[in-house]
């Protein structure tokens, strides 16, 4: 019987803004004038190709000198910044102030949008008395994002890779979440979008439910079906 739920963050409960908006916000922050339309579009394309936006599209290819760092990017805040800073530079961003603004922008609550059914699903779990943990591979503190979007009171525990020094699919991170919820792994449902990373919860005996990592406006009801998995309210 399911008595608690673990959720991934990016692509599961919230989704980061599109790459073009991310770049626009950083340009506005720095006061750098946008390039002509064609050059601006090319910059967006390169940032997308290199997967430079954390939480955005995955890199289509990773420069060889960043491969090892990329694999361990969520172990610490320093590695996360180094990995994504490297991808931003690889995408052709040469102005240091713009590169810094791009990295900083993705951590702003305004850069994140809850999926339409995130709040209703979390409220329903709260109504049913099922505790919730957010389990994320991440290099920074996402709690302000949840507070800003009015979701923090619906989360009982945050288990973040950079705070533990390990990342999904390592069972250690899922075990920590179960312990903080005070439940056995078999009693905790893991909900995420990454088959490999989030699927690591199965090694502990947790049931797993996957959702599609889509833009927020293209996935209006991806979380709602999991309530059916939990049985009658």
Short mmCIF file of C-alpha atoms in Angstrom, two decimals:
data_model
loop_
_atom_site.label_atom_id
_atom_site.label_comp_id
_atom_site.label_asym_id
_atom_site.label_seq_id
_atom_site.Cartn_x
_atom_site.Cartn_y
_atom_site.Cartn_z
CA UNK A 1 0.00 0.00 0.00
CA UNK A 2 1.32 3.43 -0.99
CA UNK A 3 1.64 5.71 2.04
CA UNK A 4 3.85 8.48 0.62
CA UNK A 5 5.09 9.96 -2.68
CA UNK A 6 8.48 11.16 -3.90
CA UNK A 7 8.55 13.58 -6.82
CA UNK A 8 11.31 14.68 -9.13
CA UNK A 9 11.48 18.46 -9.63
CA UNK A 10 12.38 19.57 -13.16
CA UNK A 11 10.14 18.13 -15.85
CA UNK A 12 7.88 16.54 -13.25
CA UNK A 13 6.45 19.21 -10.94
CA UNK A 14 7.78 22.33 -12.66
CA UNK A 15 9.38 23.19 -15.99
CA UNK A 16 11.94 25.87 -16.73
CA UNK A 17 11.12 28.68 -19.16
CA UNK A 18 11.93 28.23 -22.88
CA UNK A 19 15.48 28.92 -24.00
CA UNK A 20 14.54 32.08 -25.89
CA UNK A 21 12.87 33.58 -22.80
CA UNK A 22 15.85 32.54 -20.66
CA UNK A 23 18.22 34.38 -22.98
CA UNK A 24 15.91 37.41 -23.14
CA UNK A 25 15.75 37.67 -19.36
CA UNK A 26 19.56 37.50 -19.07
CA UNK A 27 20.02 40.15 -21.73
CA UNK A 28 17.58 42.41 -19.91
CA UNK A 29 19.39 41.80 -16.62
CA UNK A 30 22.76 42.78 -18.07
CA UNK A 31 21.51 45.62 -20.26
CA UNK A 32 23.10 43.99 -23.31
CA UNK A 33 21.10 44.80 -26.41
CA UNK A 34 19.68 41.79 -28.25
CA UNK A 35 21.35 40.98 -31.55
CA UNK A 36 19.57 41.23 -34.87
CA UNK A 37 16.79 38.66 -35.27
CA UNK A 38 18.81 36.18 -37.31
CA UNK A 39 21.83 36.26 -34.97
CA UNK A 40 19.58 36.08 -31.91
CA UNK A 41 17.83 33.01 -33.32
CA UNK A 42 21.22 31.40 -33.97
CA UNK A 43 22.28 32.02 -30.36
CA UNK A 44 19.08 30.37 -29.13
CA UNK A 45 19.75 27.43 -31.44
CA UNK A 46 23.31 26.99 -30.14
CA UNK A 47 22.26 27.24 -26.50
CA UNK A 48 19.64 24.57 -27.20
CA UNK A 49 22.08 22.34 -29.08
CA UNK A 50 24.53 22.39 -26.18
CA UNK A 51 21.82 21.91 -23.54
CA UNK A 52 23.09 25.01 -21.75
CA UNK A 53 19.82 25.72 -19.91
CA UNK A 54 19.53 23.58 -16.76
CA UNK A 55 16.14 21.90 -16.82
CA UNK A 56 15.78 22.54 -20.55
CA UNK A 57 16.47 20.27 -23.50
CA UNK A 58 19.30 17.78 -23.02
CA UNK A 59 22.58 18.44 -24.89
CA UNK A 60 22.68 17.03 -28.38
CA UNK A 61 26.40 16.62 -27.91
CA UNK A 62 28.82 17.42 -25.09
CA UNK A 63 32.34 18.73 -25.69
CA UNK A 64 34.91 16.09 -24.77
CA UNK A 65 36.48 18.23 -22.04
CA UNK A 66 33.10 18.48 -20.27
CA UNK A 67 32.00 14.83 -20.46
CA UNK A 68 33.30 13.71 -17.07
CA UNK A 69 32.06 16.87 -15.39
CA UNK A 70 28.65 16.48 -17.01
CA UNK A 71 28.23 12.96 -15.63
CA UNK A 72 28.78 14.23 -12.08
CA UNK A 73 27.28 17.71 -12.46
CA UNK A 74 24.71 17.40 -9.68
CA UNK A 75 27.10 16.17 -6.97
CA UNK A 76 27.93 19.71 -5.83
CA UNK A 77 27.08 23.35 -6.47
CA UNK A 78 30.59 23.90 -7.86
CA UNK A 79 30.35 21.04 -10.35
CA UNK A 80 26.89 22.13 -11.47
CA UNK A 81 28.08 25.69 -12.15
CA UNK A 82 31.22 24.45 -13.91
CA UNK A 83 29.29 22.03 -16.14
CA UNK A 84 26.62 24.46 -17.26
CA UNK A 85 29.02 27.38 -17.42
CA UNK A 86 31.13 25.28 -19.75
CA UNK A 87 28.15 24.50 -21.95
CA UNK A 88 27.15 28.18 -22.06
CA UNK A 89 30.64 29.08 -23.25
CA UNK A 90 30.71 26.17 -25.70
CA UNK A 91 27.51 27.57 -27.20
CA UNK A 92 29.39 30.74 -28.08
CA UNK A 93 28.55 33.12 -25.22
CA UNK A 94 31.74 35.14 -24.87
CA UNK A 95 30.65 38.02 -22.61
CA UNK A 96 31.40 36.97 -19.00
CA UNK A 97 28.56 39.08 -17.60
CA UNK A 98 26.04 37.45 -19.94
CA UNK A 99 27.30 33.94 -19.15
CA UNK A 100 26.96 34.68 -15.43
CA UNK A 101 23.47 36.16 -15.90
CA UNK A 102 22.34 33.09 -17.85
CA UNK A 103 23.48 30.71 -15.14
CA UNK A 104 22.01 32.86 -12.37
CA UNK A 105 18.68 33.32 -14.17
CA UNK A 106 17.82 29.62 -14.21
CA UNK A 107 17.78 29.60 -10.39
CA UNK A 108 15.23 32.43 -10.17
CA UNK A 109 11.69 31.36 -9.18
CA UNK A 110 10.37 33.44 -12.09
CA UNK A 111 12.18 31.10 -14.50
CA UNK A 112 10.06 28.13 -13.40
CA UNK A 113 6.44 27.29 -14.14
CA UNK A 114 4.43 24.66 -12.30
CA UNK A 115 2.57 22.18 -14.47
CA UNK A 116 -1.18 22.93 -14.41
CA UNK A 117 -1.99 19.93 -12.23
CA UNK A 118 0.98 20.23 -9.83
CA UNK A 119 -0.77 22.22 -7.11
CA UNK A 120 -4.07 20.28 -7.35
CA UNK A 121 -2.22 16.95 -7.15
CA UNK A 122 -0.13 18.00 -4.15
CA UNK A 123 -3.21 19.40 -2.40
CA UNK A 124 -5.05 16.15 -2.95
CA UNK A 125 -2.15 14.16 -1.51
CA UNK A 126 -2.15 16.46 1.50
CA UNK A 127 -5.90 15.96 1.89
CA UNK A 128 -5.38 12.21 1.85
CA UNK A 129 -2.66 12.45 4.48
CA UNK A 130 0.14 11.17 2.23
CA UNK A 131 3.50 12.87 2.91
CA UNK A 132 5.50 14.20 -0.04
CA UNK A 133 9.23 14.49 -0.70
CA UNK A 134 10.92 16.29 -3.59
CA UNK A 135 13.96 14.31 -4.74
CA UNK A 136 16.08 16.20 -7.25
CA UNK A 137 19.39 15.98 -9.04
CA UNK A 138 20.31 19.65 -8.74
CA UNK A 139 23.17 21.96 -7.88
CA UNK A 140 21.30 24.69 -6.00
CA UNK A 141 18.56 25.19 -3.41
CA UNK A 142 15.16 24.93 -5.08
CA UNK A 143 13.14 25.66 -1.93
CA UNK A 144 12.63 29.35 -2.86
CA UNK A 145 11.01 28.22 -6.12
CA UNK A 146 8.44 26.20 -4.20
CA UNK A 147 7.83 29.02 -1.73
CA UNK A 148 7.31 31.57 -4.49
CA UNK A 149 4.81 29.38 -6.32
CA UNK A 150 2.87 28.56 -3.15
CA UNK A 151 3.88 24.89 -3.11
CA UNK A 152 6.25 24.73 -0.14
CA UNK A 153 3.53 24.00 2.43
CA UNK A 154 2.59 20.93 0.38
CA UNK A 155 6.08 19.36 0.61
CA UNK A 156 7.30 17.54 3.72
CA UNK A 157 10.93 16.98 2.76
CA UNK A 158 13.49 18.04 0.17
CA UNK A 159 16.28 15.63 -0.75
CA UNK A 160 18.71 17.40 -3.08
CA UNK A 161 21.71 15.76 -4.68
CA UNK A 162 24.16 18.60 -4.06
CA UNK A 163 23.34 18.53 -0.35
CA UNK A 164 23.89 14.76 -0.10
CA UNK A 165 26.90 14.57 -2.42
CA UNK A 166 25.27 11.87 -4.53
CA UNK A 167 22.78 11.83 -7.37
CA UNK A 168 20.04 9.66 -8.80
CA UNK A 169 19.98 6.78 -9.71
CA UNK A 170 22.10 6.05 -6.61
CA UNK A 171 19.70 4.31 -4.19
CA UNK A 172 21.20 6.37 -1.36
CA UNK A 173 19.20 9.43 -2.36
CA UNK A 174 15.91 7.54 -2.47
CA UNK A 175 16.64 5.83 0.83
CA UNK A 176 17.24 9.22 2.42
CA UNK A 177 13.88 10.44 1.17
CA UNK A 178 12.04 7.39 2.49
CA UNK A 179 13.70 7.80 5.86
CA UNK A 180 12.69 11.45 6.06
CA UNK A 181 9.11 10.46 5.30
CA UNK A 182 9.34 7.72 7.93
CA UNK A 183 8.23 5.04 5.48
CA UNK A 184 9.57 1.82 4.01
CA UNK A 185 10.60 2.04 0.33
CA UNK A 186 7.81 -0.30 -0.77
CA UNK A 187 5.35 2.22 0.68
CA UNK A 188 6.67 5.20 -1.29
CA UNK A 189 5.81 5.90 -4.93
CA UNK A 190 8.51 7.64 -6.98
CA UNK A 191 7.20 9.96 -9.72
CA UNK A 192 9.65 11.32 -12.29
CA UNK A 193 10.38 11.92 -15.96
CA UNK A 194 13.81 10.28 -16.31
CA UNK A 195 13.69 6.51 -16.82
CA UNK A 196 17.29 6.02 -15.74
CA UNK A 197 17.66 8.52 -12.90
CA UNK A 198 14.21 8.24 -11.34
CA UNK A 199 13.98 4.56 -12.16
CA UNK A 200 16.81 4.01 -9.70
CA UNK A 201 14.19 3.96 -6.93
CA UNK A 202 13.21 0.48 -8.07
CA UNK A 203 16.46 -0.88 -6.63
CA UNK A 204 15.05 -0.14 -3.18
CA UNK A 205 11.69 -1.67 -3.95
CA UNK A 206 9.84 1.59 -4.57
CA UNK A 207 7.08 1.55 -7.17
CA UNK A 208 7.77 4.09 -9.95
CA UNK A 209 5.48 6.18 -12.16
CA UNK A 210 6.82 8.16 -15.13
CA UNK A 211 5.54 11.38 -16.70
CA UNK A 212 6.61 13.09 -19.93
CA UNK A 213 9.11 15.97 -19.70
CA UNK A 214 7.17 18.50 -21.79
CA UNK A 215 6.69 22.28 -21.67
CA UNK A 216 4.17 23.24 -19.01
CA UNK A 217 1.52 24.32 -21.52
CA UNK A 218 1.75 20.99 -23.35
CA UNK A 219 1.17 18.73 -20.34
CA UNK A 220 -2.00 19.83 -18.56
CA UNK A 221 -2.74 16.55 -16.78
CA UNK A 222 0.39 14.42 -16.58
CA UNK A 223 0.28 14.02 -12.80
CA UNK A 224 -3.42 13.45 -12.31
CA UNK A 225 -3.36 9.74 -13.33
CA UNK A 226 -1.07 8.88 -10.43
CA UNK A 227 -3.95 9.53 -8.02
CA UNK A 228 -5.70 6.55 -9.58
CA UNK A 229 -2.67 4.42 -8.72
CA UNK A 230 -3.15 5.25 -5.07
CA UNK A 231 -6.65 3.83 -4.90
CA UNK A 232 -9.77 5.38 -3.38
CA UNK A 233 -9.36 8.60 -1.42
#
